[in-house]
XYZ file of C-alpha atoms in Angstrom:
614
model
C 16.572 -44.677 -35.062
C 15.359 -43.997 -31.520
C 15.329 -47.193 -29.454
C 12.334 -46.777 -27.138
C 12.855 -49.922 -24.979
C 16.505 -49.034 -24.323
C 15.825 -45.359 -23.618
C 12.946 -46.200 -21.275
C 15.355 -48.212 -19.122
C 17.666 -45.178 -18.829
C 14.972 -42.907 -17.370
C 15.854 -41.665 -13.849
C 13.533 -42.052 -10.876
C 13.523 -38.303 -10.248
C 11.047 -35.442 -10.723
C 11.096 -33.599 -14.020
C 9.399 -32.836 -17.330
C 9.166 -35.138 -20.351
C 8.492 -34.223 -23.997
C 7.370 -36.430 -26.866
C 8.847 -35.276 -30.211
C 7.180 -35.736 -33.623
C 8.627 -36.462 -37.073
C 9.199 -32.771 -37.837
C 11.125 -32.324 -34.565
C 8.097 -30.547 -33.075
C 7.028 -31.123 -29.468
C 3.680 -32.914 -29.542
C 3.170 -33.428 -25.800
C 4.646 -32.115 -22.550
C 4.079 -33.660 -19.136
C 5.483 -33.464 -15.619
C 6.272 -36.337 -13.303
C 7.228 -36.999 -9.704
C 9.030 -40.077 -11.020
C 10.078 -39.779 -14.673
C 10.746 -43.489 -15.153
C 7.357 -44.754 -13.996
C 5.393 -41.922 -15.642
C 6.918 -42.151 -19.134
C 6.899 -45.967 -19.119
C 3.142 -45.865 -18.388
C 2.565 -44.630 -21.944
C 3.888 -47.933 -23.265
C 1.721 -50.311 -21.256
C -1.059 -52.163 -23.057
C -3.581 -51.159 -20.372
C -3.285 -47.466 -21.336
C -3.943 -48.080 -25.043
C -7.669 -47.714 -24.346
C -7.081 -43.942 -24.229
C -7.262 -42.253 -27.643
C -4.774 -39.547 -26.717
C -2.137 -42.037 -25.547
C -2.602 -44.094 -28.735
C -2.120 -40.906 -30.804
C 0.980 -39.864 -28.875
C 2.542 -43.324 -29.225
C 1.678 -43.457 -32.915
C 3.107 -40.001 -33.650
C 6.122 -39.722 -31.339
C 9.522 -40.453 -32.906
C 11.393 -40.025 -29.635
C 11.179 -38.447 -26.197
C 13.336 -36.096 -24.158
C 13.301 -35.177 -20.492
C 14.585 -32.520 -18.103
C 15.354 -33.370 -14.484
C 14.315 -30.840 -11.819
C 15.201 -30.592 -8.138
C 11.594 -30.409 -6.949
C 8.071 -31.196 -8.088
C 7.245 -27.468 -7.987
C 10.061 -26.724 -10.440
C 8.665 -29.434 -12.723
C 5.218 -27.806 -12.554
C 6.561 -24.373 -13.512
C 8.725 -25.782 -16.320
C 5.776 -27.752 -17.722
C 3.656 -24.567 -17.810
C 6.374 -22.615 -19.601
C 6.996 -25.323 -22.212
C 3.280 -25.749 -22.953
C 2.833 -21.996 -23.429
C 5.888 -21.725 -25.633
C 5.355 -24.754 -27.882
C 1.530 -25.250 -27.813
C 1.861 -29.058 -28.175
C -0.789 -30.765 -30.253
C -1.923 -33.266 -27.599
C -1.840 -31.088 -24.484
C -4.884 -29.464 -22.903
C -4.389 -25.862 -24.091
C -5.771 -22.644 -22.708
C -6.695 -20.296 -25.559
C -6.201 -17.036 -23.688
C -5.289 -13.809 -25.487
C -7.070 -11.481 -23.077
C -5.288 -8.654 -21.319
C -6.832 -7.040 -18.269
C -6.746 -3.439 -17.073
C -4.817 -2.605 -13.911
C -4.328 0.554 -11.908
C -0.628 1.346 -11.760
C 1.255 3.659 -9.399
C 4.752 4.672 -10.514
C 6.106 4.682 -6.951
C 9.708 4.677 -8.232
C 9.302 8.335 -9.367
C 9.761 11.455 -7.212
C 6.204 12.504 -8.088
C 4.336 9.249 -8.870
C 1.480 8.963 -11.334
C -1.586 6.739 -10.944
C -3.230 5.553 -14.167
C -4.794 2.573 -15.937
C -2.771 0.153 -18.051
C -3.088 -3.274 -19.650
C 0.664 -3.918 -19.656
C 2.068 -5.538 -16.537
C 5.793 -4.760 -16.525
C 8.162 -5.470 -13.647
C 9.610 -1.960 -13.550
C 9.211 -1.107 -9.875
C 5.626 0.139 -10.178
C 2.784 -1.000 -7.908
C -0.239 -2.618 -9.567
C -3.835 -3.055 -8.388
C -6.236 -5.424 -10.111
C -6.801 -7.081 -12.446
C -10.156 -5.550 -13.283
C -12.340 -7.185 -15.915
C -14.006 -3.901 -16.840
C -12.129 -0.869 -18.097
C -15.198 1.130 -17.036
C -14.621 -0.008 -13.433
C -11.003 1.140 -13.659
C -11.940 4.546 -15.083
C -14.660 4.997 -12.473
C -12.309 4.110 -9.615
C -9.597 6.444 -10.904
C -12.053 9.292 -11.381
C -13.234 8.947 -7.784
C -9.835 8.771 -6.099
C -8.229 11.510 -8.231
C -11.049 13.860 -7.319
C -10.233 13.272 -3.657
C -6.443 13.328 -4.092
C -5.492 15.100 -7.363
C -2.166 13.974 -8.863
C -0.310 14.994 -11.974
C -1.603 13.627 -15.307
C 1.466 14.358 -17.468
C 4.256 11.882 -18.282
C 7.197 14.287 -18.143
C 10.090 13.502 -15.804
C 9.843 15.653 -12.686
C 12.687 15.761 -10.164
C 12.133 17.076 -6.640
C 13.515 20.595 -6.263
C 13.691 21.233 -10.009
C 11.163 23.247 -11.988
C 10.371 21.389 -15.210
C 8.007 23.802 -16.919
C 4.882 25.844 -16.550
C 1.824 24.128 -15.023
C -0.610 22.780 -17.609
C -4.353 23.362 -17.916
C -5.052 20.544 -15.440
C -3.403 22.614 -12.702
C -5.521 25.688 -13.447
C -8.791 23.724 -13.313
C -7.858 21.885 -10.122
C -7.108 18.434 -11.608
C -3.352 18.552 -10.931
C -1.295 19.927 -8.008
C 1.260 21.531 -10.367
C 4.283 19.437 -9.419
C 6.103 20.539 -12.589
C 5.918 24.166 -11.451
C 6.927 23.330 -7.853
C 3.471 24.324 -6.525
C 3.471 21.320 -4.164
C 6.272 19.804 -2.094
C 7.423 16.220 -2.573
C 6.304 15.401 0.980
C 2.759 16.731 0.515
C 2.478 15.092 -2.905
C 3.578 11.703 -1.616
C 1.137 11.975 1.290
C -1.607 11.975 -1.360
C -0.010 8.986 -3.065
C 0.188 7.107 0.250
C -3.532 7.708 0.869
C -4.386 6.465 -2.628
C -2.297 3.300 -2.233
C -3.922 2.520 1.121
C -7.368 3.191 -0.335
C -6.735 0.915 -3.340
C -5.360 -1.702 -0.941
C -8.682 -1.727 0.907
C -7.527 0.160 4.025
C -10.416 2.622 3.913
C -10.750 2.847 7.709
C -7.057 3.710 8.125
C -7.319 6.469 5.542
C -10.432 7.944 7.170
C -8.777 7.793 10.607
C -5.744 9.753 9.385
C -7.879 12.326 7.597
C -9.979 12.799 10.757
C -6.832 13.518 12.759
C -5.686 16.047 10.147
C -9.149 17.666 10.030
C -9.253 18.114 13.818
C -5.737 19.568 13.839
C -6.684 22.025 11.102
C -9.796 23.115 13.009
C -7.792 23.647 16.202
C -5.315 25.788 14.241
C -8.233 27.805 12.811
C -7.447 26.525 9.305
C -11.145 26.244 8.510
C -10.803 26.042 4.719
C -8.400 23.081 4.981
C -10.613 21.448 7.612
C -13.639 21.757 5.315
C -11.668 20.242 2.410
C -10.643 17.266 4.588
C -14.257 16.872 5.766
C -15.413 16.661 2.126
C -12.751 14.052 1.368
C -13.879 11.924 4.338
C -17.514 12.141 3.207
C -16.561 11.092 -0.354
C -14.596 8.073 0.916
C -17.488 7.002 3.159
C -19.928 7.224 0.239
C -17.660 5.022 -1.903
C -17.243 2.548 0.947
C -21.002 2.372 1.581
C -21.600 1.623 -2.101
C -18.965 -1.113 -2.067
C -20.309 -2.667 1.138
C -23.742 -2.909 -0.487
C -22.169 -4.898 -3.338
C -20.230 -7.265 -1.037
C -20.988 -10.961 -1.557
C -18.129 -12.573 0.419
C -14.849 -11.704 2.113
C -11.425 -11.123 0.625
C -10.120 -11.879 -2.873
C -11.432 -15.014 -4.578
C -11.605 -16.532 -8.039
C -14.539 -18.891 -8.554
C -13.864 -21.372 -11.384
C -16.168 -23.870 -13.114
C -16.414 -25.329 -16.619
C -18.674 -27.027 -19.166
C -17.487 -29.572 -21.754
C -18.517 -29.937 -25.390
C -16.664 -32.549 -27.489
C -12.924 -31.733 -27.452
C -13.340 -28.309 -25.822
C -14.166 -26.963 -22.387
C -15.428 -23.478 -21.598
C -14.267 -22.134 -18.241
C -16.206 -19.447 -16.415
C -14.249 -17.410 -13.861
C -15.876 -15.022 -11.385
C -13.430 -12.416 -10.084
C -14.224 -11.361 -6.505
C -12.043 -8.590 -5.101
C -12.370 -7.401 -1.511
C -15.626 -9.348 -1.303
C -17.182 -7.729 -4.395
C -17.878 -9.280 -7.776
C -15.736 -7.136 -10.074
C -16.433 -9.110 -13.241
C -16.368 -12.441 -15.013
C -14.631 -13.928 -18.028
C -14.820 -17.108 -20.047
C -11.893 -19.062 -21.496
C -11.787 -21.854 -24.064
C -9.612 -24.896 -23.472
C -8.943 -27.418 -26.251
C -7.704 -30.994 -26.266
C -9.887 -32.319 -23.424
C -10.784 -35.598 -25.146
C -10.086 -38.544 -22.809
C -9.008 -36.163 -20.034
C -10.893 -36.491 -16.743
C -12.362 -33.464 -14.978
C -9.558 -33.337 -12.423
C -6.888 -33.192 -15.147
C -8.816 -30.524 -17.070
C -9.141 -28.295 -13.988
C -5.465 -28.875 -13.121
C -4.285 -27.781 -16.556
C -6.469 -24.677 -16.500
C -5.290 -23.574 -13.061
C -1.600 -24.092 -13.829
C -1.711 -22.417 -17.249
C -3.979 -19.522 -16.251
C -2.154 -18.551 -13.070
C 1.267 -18.844 -14.672
C 0.223 -15.991 -16.965
C -1.440 -13.547 -14.572
C 0.395 -11.219 -12.188
C -2.424 -11.425 -9.621
C -3.119 -14.525 -7.537
C -6.107 -14.211 -5.159
C -6.215 -15.354 -1.569
C -8.545 -18.245 -2.409
C -9.417 -20.371 -5.443
C -12.935 -21.774 -5.244
C -13.085 -24.627 -7.765
C -15.851 -26.845 -9.078
C -13.479 -29.836 -9.253
C -10.431 -30.992 -7.359
C -6.971 -30.716 -8.909
C -3.987 -33.016 -9.055
C -0.958 -32.295 -6.868
C -2.929 -29.743 -4.842
C -0.203 -29.229 -2.225
C 2.457 -28.590 -4.890
C 0.244 -26.169 -6.820
C -0.777 -24.362 -3.631
C 2.902 -23.945 -2.666
C 3.681 -22.598 -6.144
C 0.772 -20.126 -6.000
C 1.860 -18.985 -2.536
C 5.344 -18.311 -3.891
C 3.808 -16.278 -6.741
C 1.514 -14.320 -4.402
C 3.926 -13.959 -1.504
C 1.150 -14.968 0.913
C -0.898 -18.051 1.731
C -3.281 -19.310 -0.970
C -6.215 -21.595 -0.186
C -7.699 -24.002 -2.741
C -11.298 -24.959 -1.968
C -13.746 -27.404 -3.585
C -16.941 -26.594 -1.651
C -19.636 -29.149 -0.870
C -22.098 -26.793 0.851
C -22.793 -23.179 1.752
C -22.359 -19.888 -0.097
C -19.212 -20.981 -1.903
C -21.042 -23.956 -3.429
C -23.776 -21.572 -4.623
C -21.123 -19.449 -6.350
C -19.586 -22.525 -8.001
C -22.997 -23.684 -9.247
C -23.683 -20.204 -10.600
C -20.355 -20.193 -12.431
C -21.104 -23.664 -13.847
C -24.559 -22.563 -15.044
C -22.986 -19.560 -16.739
C -20.367 -21.806 -18.383
C -23.132 -23.999 -19.859
C -25.020 -20.949 -21.147
C -21.841 -19.436 -22.608
C -20.999 -22.720 -24.332
C -24.485 -22.927 -25.858
C -24.808 -19.263 -26.824
C -21.274 -18.343 -27.791
C -19.569 -21.623 -28.572
C -19.978 -21.085 -32.307
C -18.835 -17.475 -32.081
C -15.798 -18.456 -30.002
C -14.828 -21.122 -32.523
C -15.251 -18.644 -35.385
C -13.059 -16.123 -33.587
C -10.468 -18.806 -32.882
C -10.428 -19.738 -36.571
C -10.019 -16.052 -37.501
C -6.983 -15.710 -35.232
C -5.113 -18.843 -34.176
C -6.660 -20.829 -37.033
C -5.410 -18.223 -39.513
C -1.897 -18.504 -38.041
C -1.981 -22.279 -38.521
C -3.051 -21.800 -42.165
C -0.133 -19.443 -42.781
C 2.326 -21.751 -41.025
C 1.154 -24.743 -43.083
C 1.250 -22.795 -46.364
C 4.815 -21.632 -45.675
C 5.921 -25.083 -44.536
C 7.192 -23.760 -41.196
C 7.201 -26.387 -38.457
C 7.381 -24.149 -35.383
C 4.112 -22.544 -34.184
C 3.508 -18.910 -35.186
C 2.228 -16.565 -32.510
C 3.928 -13.186 -33.048
C 4.128 -11.550 -36.475
C 6.045 -8.323 -37.043
C 5.534 -6.416 -40.295
C 7.620 -3.561 -41.736
C 7.043 -0.912 -44.409
C 8.849 2.155 -45.801
C 7.173 5.391 -46.878
C 8.588 8.443 -48.705
C 7.975 10.705 -51.697
C 11.120 10.775 -53.835
C 13.239 10.523 -50.708
C 11.330 13.267 -48.879
C 10.874 12.378 -45.180
C 11.974 8.730 -45.305
C 10.132 6.836 -42.561
C 9.569 3.237 -41.558
C 6.867 1.493 -39.566
C 6.630 -1.702 -37.542
C 3.362 -3.316 -36.499
C 2.968 -6.417 -34.342
C 0.257 -9.078 -34.246
C 0.061 -11.713 -31.513
C -2.378 -14.591 -31.567
C -3.826 -13.180 -34.793
C -4.715 -9.828 -33.215
C -3.063 -6.422 -33.558
C -0.901 -5.488 -30.569
C -0.967 -1.722 -30.969
C 1.135 -0.995 -27.892
C 4.023 -2.656 -29.739
C 3.731 -0.554 -32.915
C 6.846 1.525 -33.598
C 7.759 4.390 -35.968
C 11.237 5.008 -37.383
C 12.596 8.186 -38.914
C 15.330 7.110 -41.322
C 18.698 8.593 -40.348
C 21.121 7.009 -42.818
C 19.763 8.594 -46.019
C 20.287 12.128 -47.255
C 17.285 14.384 -47.891
C 15.889 13.558 -51.314
C 17.606 10.144 -51.409
C 15.138 7.297 -52.058
C 16.517 3.837 -51.190
C 13.873 1.527 -49.724
C 16.332 -1.344 -49.285
C 18.773 0.730 -47.226
C 15.894 2.188 -45.204
C 14.534 -1.307 -44.502
C 17.959 -2.478 -43.371
C 18.282 0.485 -41.025
C 14.986 -0.044 -39.218
C 15.554 -3.805 -38.871
C 19.054 -3.245 -37.512
C 17.736 -0.681 -35.008
C 14.840 -2.929 -33.980
C 16.951 -6.053 -33.357
C 19.777 -4.064 -31.769
C 17.214 -2.930 -29.209
C 16.364 -6.583 -28.575
C 19.950 -7.150 -27.414
C 19.711 -4.421 -24.768
C 16.033 -4.442 -23.730
C 15.008 -6.886 -21.022
C 11.328 -5.881 -21.087
C 9.005 -4.085 -23.486
C 7.969 -4.662 -27.086
C 11.523 -5.048 -28.433
C 12.423 -7.722 -25.867
C 10.335 -10.347 -27.693
C 11.381 -11.786 -31.034
C 8.762 -12.450 -33.720
C 8.112 -15.953 -35.035
C 7.917 -14.622 -38.598
C 8.614 -11.266 -40.293
C 6.417 -9.807 -43.038
C 7.922 -7.180 -45.361
C 5.709 -4.982 -47.531
C 7.733 -5.616 -50.675
C 9.250 -8.202 -52.987
C 12.492 -10.144 -53.447
C 14.743 -7.097 -53.125
C 13.228 -6.117 -49.783
C 13.473 -9.704 -48.517
C 17.125 -9.948 -49.565
C 17.942 -6.670 -47.819
C 16.183 -7.775 -44.645
C 17.778 -11.248 -44.725
C 21.234 -9.708 -44.947
C 20.682 -7.750 -41.722
C 19.386 -10.743 -39.774
C 22.204 -12.954 -41.064
C 24.839 -10.432 -39.970
C 23.242 -10.226 -36.519
C 23.032 -14.015 -36.141
C 19.228 -14.047 -36.013
C 17.254 -16.813 -37.723
C 13.639 -15.771 -38.335
C 11.587 -16.591 -41.468
C 11.030 -13.515 -43.685
C 8.106 -13.218 -46.097
C 7.231 -10.569 -48.648
C 3.619 -9.453 -48.960
C 2.840 -9.354 -52.683
C 0.188 -7.031 -54.165
C -1.765 -7.301 -57.402
C -2.162 -4.647 -60.112
C -4.838 -2.918 -58.056
C -2.514 -2.650 -55.069
C -4.373 -5.335 -53.117
C -2.846 -8.258 -51.203
C -2.314 -11.235 -53.496
C 0.027 -13.709 -51.814
C 3.128 -14.240 -49.702
C 6.653 -14.534 -51.084
C 8.851 -17.013 -49.212
C 12.117 -18.730 -50.192
C 11.923 -17.060 -53.639
C 8.558 -18.669 -54.314
C 5.104 -17.162 -54.309
C 2.917 -18.901 -51.731
C -0.729 -18.544 -52.760
C -3.467 -18.434 -50.154
C -7.144 -18.994 -50.899
C -8.831 -15.594 -51.090
C -11.632 -16.855 -48.842
C -9.326 -18.337 -46.198
C -8.756 -16.795 -42.772
C -5.010 -16.992 -43.353
C -5.283 -14.746 -46.414
C -7.530 -12.310 -44.555
C -4.999 -12.056 -41.734
C -2.145 -11.331 -44.169
C -4.299 -8.638 -45.804
C -5.046 -7.075 -42.406
C -1.357 -7.035 -41.511
C -0.350 -5.493 -44.849
C -3.060 -2.851 -44.685
C -2.157 -1.976 -41.087
C 1.607 -1.601 -41.601
C 1.021 0.486 -44.741
C -1.532 2.699 -42.974
C 0.791 3.230 -40.014
C 3.711 4.229 -42.255
C 1.603 6.569 -44.385
C 0.097 8.298 -41.346
C 3.540 8.935 -39.860
C 4.881 10.201 -43.172
C 1.901 12.537 -43.633
C 2.322 13.881 -40.084
C 6.003 14.669 -40.633
C 5.271 16.213 -44.030
C 2.604 18.512 -42.609
C 4.851 19.439 -39.690
C 7.693 20.284 -42.061
C 5.478 22.441 -44.285
C 4.221 24.412 -41.280
C 7.663 24.632 -39.700
C 9.362 25.937 -42.836
C 7.391 29.195 -42.688
C 6.410 30.026 -39.112
C 9.605 28.848 -37.424
C 11.572 31.454 -39.336
C 9.756 34.182 -37.386
C 11.461 35.481 -34.241
C 9.435 34.791 -31.107
C 7.247 32.073 -32.662
C 7.874 28.727 -31.066
C 5.968 25.446 -31.019
C 3.162 26.664 -28.725
C 2.433 29.867 -30.642
C 2.705 28.088 -33.997
C 0.065 25.588 -32.877
C -2.160 28.380 -31.537
C -1.978 30.269 -34.848
C -2.749 27.149 -36.877
C -5.582 26.231 -34.511
C -7.217 29.658 -35.005
C -6.555 30.377 -38.687
C -6.263 26.853 -40.124
C -3.807 27.611 -42.943
C -0.645 29.635 -43.615
C -2.565 31.671 -46.217
C -5.113 32.704 -43.585
C -2.324 33.775 -41.225
C -0.777 35.843 -44.031
C -4.106 37.645 -44.560
C -4.809 38.249 -40.830
C -4.821 41.765 -39.385
C -2.452 42.802 -36.630
C -5.402 42.920 -34.217
C -6.475 39.366 -35.112
C -2.947 38.080 -34.573
C -2.569 39.869 -31.221
C -5.826 38.432 -29.857
C -4.799 34.836 -30.628
C -4.267 32.673 -27.540
C -0.653 32.833 -26.329
C 0.292 35.776 -28.546
C 1.399 39.171 -27.265
C 1.777 42.455 -29.134
C 5.473 41.914 -29.905
C 4.924 38.409 -31.314
C 1.909 39.552 -33.352
C 3.931 42.404 -34.865
C 6.731 39.958 -35.749
C 4.307 37.710 -37.674
C 2.538 40.606 -39.346
C 5.780 42.309 -40.450
C 7.253 38.984 -41.641
C 4.433 38.391 -44.113
C 4.225 42.061 -45.067
C 7.900 41.928 -46.052
C 7.206 38.834 -48.194
C 4.553 40.749 -50.169
C 6.979 43.541 -51.088
């Protein structure tokens, strides 16, 4: 039995993080403190019993734990991480499952690419954003790649090595043909440098350099190059004029305000980049009962900015925050430059805050019901599943696996991932089974292979989809599949709950199978609907991959036996004629006039099928 009075006396007078633990060994509340002893003991004073949340924590907590840190900033960061990981019942929680588009430059490559992405990975690339509109990203990319065309392909290109023939983009002027060595590394990277400076807001510097180059070209009588540079300068000036017209302030700012309704707060954030409003987003925060406005804003700022790779130069807030100096120092460390936190009382910044607050009220009134419904469909569904299975730890990431084959023909496996109740398609993976002979059908062995390969990758991958472990695994199958999967995880020392997804006689989702027992879910519940979506998605993904391989094999078995017919010509023939039978019936002239075919290749195809008829 935990002796609260005795343990309270042992608390150190140092900064750190404290956690209250419930009866099921779950963390129910996480807090930070400059002085652990005085902060934790405050929960056990009679004066604080007027607060509902403190009464609930005291009534539920079976014990507490704490972690000492060297500084208050370390305590802040640790608190953020623990709240995100454990989602404690009594903490103010940010319900954020949004991912934002960025523009990424792969500057660690010899010939970098510039493209849009929603995955922020620390792999040496340079990121610009976030943008709240994918349309804004596409529009920006379209403009800059017209001025400075770069390669669009993903193949690895090494300076000084030819890696293939230039693609169609090169022939229509959308790519410089780096793969065919039609541009030097120096000239290519000059384009990249201009793009990076442009995206970084250094428009004047870019124009100045282009003007110098244009004048040099004119002096050297290179009039075509001079005209091209003149057109580039004009395009940049037009973009800049349009952006200046949209400018509402200076620099990068986030304007944050919120509206409260019962136990929830809706935050409205205006994203201002380089003085322009690039978009806005709203975020729901739960557990605000008894919390004052300062605490609510503090929790939002710490949780939101611990999960975004971009920290602006200034935060313009509707309410003050606790420990402002500590949080500002932490944000500066994240950004690498000074960060200002402002609570305006007059001027243009106050107008922006009031506008954000008005929008928060409108969003709460108009979309509050929709937001709650969506939350119930996602995070609420996860809670239903967790409760039905009797799992104490929160469920965020689900991974589901399925096997597909026809009597052992083209054995394949699929993995789909759901996070926060939503499909995470970037994390889907396909597996071609390697351990089974052609014609050998063994779903259990196939399931063991893909699970072993997936979790082996977890041991070696620091980032990416395989670096994260799921909270629960769903298998499209019954007890045999679960036993096979459990054996793999046991041998690898991994402890993750495994459930089978059971189907009825009409091949529809019926229930979950867990610990050798069928766990029924109400057919009208959001938890059941989520399981059905997962099962349908993993089955669809496996079937599509199997069908693709089957079709490829059927086509390959005939055309690849013909001398001179490779992948490109095979695709061209199928694109024109549609079927093998149509190719068999084609005349020599029709074959020769197919894209990519020459007379010799056409004769080879024609004679091959003629020989088959004899």
